[in-house]
Amino acid sequence: MTRMKALPTALLVDGSTAEACCPPLSERPLSSEEAEVAARLFKALGDPIRLRLLSAVASHKDGEACVCDISDVGVSQPTVSHHLRKLREAGLLSSERRGTWIYYRADPVTLAAMGRILSAASGRV
Amino acid sequence: MTRMKALPTALLVDGSTAEACCPPLSERPLSSEEAEVAARLFKALGDPIRLRLLSAVASHKDGEACVCDISDVGVSQPTVSHHLRKLREAGLLSSERRGTWIYYRADPVTLAAMGRILSAASGRV
């Protein structure tokens, strides 16, 4: 089986990726380069349609879904495709073509990296 | 001592708050109302200056900072104030005036709610 593919270049800023970047918010002030990488990830989730699509994929059977499974979000198919591409570019979704359909899967490394940025800060107080 | 104040109205969409909203991404597809609330939070973090300010506050001594401590992010003071207001409106920072200065603190409830949305999904795969 072909491996699921993300578009990792979107995560690169001077060679940094979501996994390498960034420390928890409470650890130290982020550098401008780290903040650029992290902001791109959070911005990708800063849209309600993208969040609905990502949750539809992540909660679907076996953690993956084709566009036929998840496009019931009240927007046109080109808009769905646009938002799926943004999620892929951010590294939040990986995709794999199987026959006619492209299957999507939430990327655990990117989500874990984002959760790490938030979680330690929230545990500080 | 005066209690720290957030601007909770910014979190309200039909009475929902960050704490009440939302389930982990892998649990079920988000409703449109839930996605609106969560997207507003993530969008507030989708800016590198805001992330640098929030990490500067969260990592400062005792988890709080006045604007005099954190404004070294390479933008003008009005721009710093604008971003601090956006973070407050999203519920990510609370603030308290003491004498001349306003002190900021990262809001643990909002950060924990955001981390929860991401963390279970990342643990699924």
PDB file of C-alpha atoms in Angstrom, chain A residues 21-39 42 114 116-122 124-125, chain B residues 44-67 69-73 80 83-84 87-88 92-94 104-107 111:
ATOM      1  CA  CYS A  21       8.743  23.342  16.763  1.00  0.00           C
ATOM      2  CA  CYS A  22       7.735  24.533  19.363  1.00  0.00           C
ATOM      3  CA  PRO A  23       8.168  24.425  23.133  1.00  0.00           C
ATOM      4  CA  PRO A  24       5.148  24.750  25.428  1.00  0.00           C
ATOM      5  CA  LEU A  25       3.964  28.343  25.758  1.00  0.00           C
ATOM      6  CA  SER A  26       4.915  28.425  29.430  1.00  0.00           C
ATOM      7  CA  GLU A  27       8.491  27.258  28.869  1.00  0.00           C
ATOM      8  CA  ARG A  28       9.994  30.381  27.305  1.00  0.00           C
ATOM      9  CA  PRO A  29       9.039  33.124  24.820  1.00  0.00           C
ATOM     10  CA  LEU A  30       8.829  31.750  21.287  1.00  0.00           C
ATOM     11  CA  SER A  31      11.343  33.032  18.754  1.00  0.00           C
ATOM     12  CA  SER A  32       9.944  34.769  15.704  1.00  0.00           C
ATOM     13  CA  GLU A  33      10.771  31.716  13.547  1.00  0.00           C
ATOM     14  CA  GLU A  34       9.011  29.329  15.940  1.00  0.00           C
ATOM     15  CA  ALA A  35       6.015  31.635  16.156  1.00  0.00           C
ATOM     16  CA  GLU A  36       5.746  31.705  12.349  1.00  0.00           C
ATOM     17  CA  VAL A  37       5.599  27.903  12.169  1.00  0.00           C
ATOM     18  CA  ALA A  38       3.123  27.554  15.032  1.00  0.00           C
ATOM     19  CA  ALA A  39       0.905  30.416  13.833  1.00  0.00           C
ATOM     20  CA  PHE A  42      -3.207  27.379  14.397  1.00  0.00           C
ATOM     21  CA  MET A 114       0.038  21.604  18.606  1.00  0.00           C
ATOM     22  CA  ARG A 116       1.998  20.117  23.369  1.00  0.00           C
ATOM     23  CA  ILE A 117       2.332  23.837  22.749  1.00  0.00           C
ATOM     24  CA  LEU A 118      -0.936  24.420  24.589  1.00  0.00           C
ATOM     25  CA  SER A 119      -1.014  21.720  27.220  1.00  0.00           C
ATOM     26  CA  ALA A 120       1.982  22.545  29.362  1.00  0.00           C
ATOM     27  CA  ALA A 121       0.958  26.173  29.535  1.00  0.00           C
ATOM     28  CA  SER A 122      -2.474  25.154  30.700  1.00  0.00           C
ATOM     29  CA  ARG A 124       1.175  25.698  34.802  1.00  0.00           C
ATOM     30  CA  VAL A 125      -1.410  27.645  36.770  1.00  0.00           C
TER      31      VAL A 125
ATOM     32  CA  ALA B  44      -6.645  34.027  17.793  1.00  0.00           C
ATOM     33  CA  LEU B  45      -3.467  31.917  17.934  1.00  0.00           C
ATOM     34  CA  GLY B  46      -2.988  32.046  14.174  1.00  0.00           C
ATOM     35  CA  ASP B  47      -0.741  35.075  14.305  1.00  0.00           C
ATOM     36  CA  PRO B  48       2.984  34.975  15.154  1.00  0.00           C
ATOM     37  CA  ILE B  49       2.961  38.215  17.156  1.00  0.00           C
ATOM     38  CA  ARG B  50       0.066  36.976  19.301  1.00  0.00           C
ATOM     39  CA  LEU B  51       1.834  33.664  19.902  1.00  0.00           C
ATOM     40  CA  ARG B  52       5.002  35.479  20.945  1.00  0.00           C
ATOM     41  CA  LEU B  53       3.069  37.734  23.321  1.00  0.00           C
ATOM     42  CA  LEU B  54       1.120  34.830  24.799  1.00  0.00           C
ATOM     43  CA  SER B  55       4.273  32.753  25.321  1.00  0.00           C
ATOM     44  CA  ALA B  56       6.016  35.796  26.843  1.00  0.00           C
ATOM     45  CA  VAL B  57       3.176  36.153  29.369  1.00  0.00           C
ATOM     46  CA  ALA B  58       2.816  32.432  30.083  1.00  0.00           C
ATOM     47  CA  SER B  59       6.551  31.919  30.594  1.00  0.00           C
ATOM     48  CA  HIS B  60       7.097  35.073  32.655  1.00  0.00           C
ATOM     49  CA  LYS B  61       7.790  34.903  36.385  1.00  0.00           C
ATOM     50  CA  ASP B  62       4.697  33.710  38.269  1.00  0.00           C
ATOM     51  CA  GLY B  63       2.876  33.290  34.951  1.00  0.00           C
ATOM     52  CA  GLU B  64       1.956  36.925  34.648  1.00  0.00           C
ATOM     53  CA  ALA B  65       3.440  39.985  32.996  1.00  0.00           C
ATOM     54  CA  CYS B  66       2.729  43.628  32.382  1.00  0.00           C
ATOM     55  CA  VAL B  67       3.036  45.091  28.934  1.00  0.00           C
ATOM     56  CA  ASP B  69       7.752  43.054  30.323  1.00  0.00           C
ATOM     57  CA  ILE B  70       6.658  41.621  27.000  1.00  0.00           C
ATOM     58  CA  SER B  71       6.597  44.286  24.305  1.00  0.00           C
ATOM     59  CA  ASP B  72       9.958  43.315  22.786  1.00  0.00           C
ATOM     60  CA  VAL B  73       8.438  41.625  19.737  1.00  0.00           C
ATOM     61  CA  VAL B  80       1.114  45.166  20.795  1.00  0.00           C
ATOM     62  CA  HIS B  83      -2.915  41.914  19.756  1.00  0.00           C
ATOM     63  CA  LEU B  84      -3.237  41.801  23.542  1.00  0.00           C
ATOM     64  CA  LEU B  87      -6.039  37.580  23.003  1.00  0.00           C
ATOM     65  CA  ARG B  88      -8.237  38.927  25.801  1.00  0.00           C
ATOM     66  CA  LEU B  92      -6.703  33.405  26.124  1.00  0.00           C
ATOM     67  CA  LEU B  93      -5.474  36.188  28.409  1.00  0.00           C
ATOM     68  CA  SER B  94      -7.023  37.680  31.496  1.00  0.00           C
ATOM     69  CA  TYR B 104      -1.786  39.810  31.939  1.00  0.00           C
ATOM     70  CA  ARG B 105      -2.062  36.119  32.653  1.00  0.00           C
ATOM     71  CA  ALA B 106      -2.652  33.185  30.277  1.00  0.00           C
ATOM     72  CA  ASP B 107      -6.077  31.634  30.889  1.00  0.00           C
ATOM     73  CA  LEU B 111      -5.855  26.699  26.859  1.00  0.00           C
TER      74      LEU B 111
END
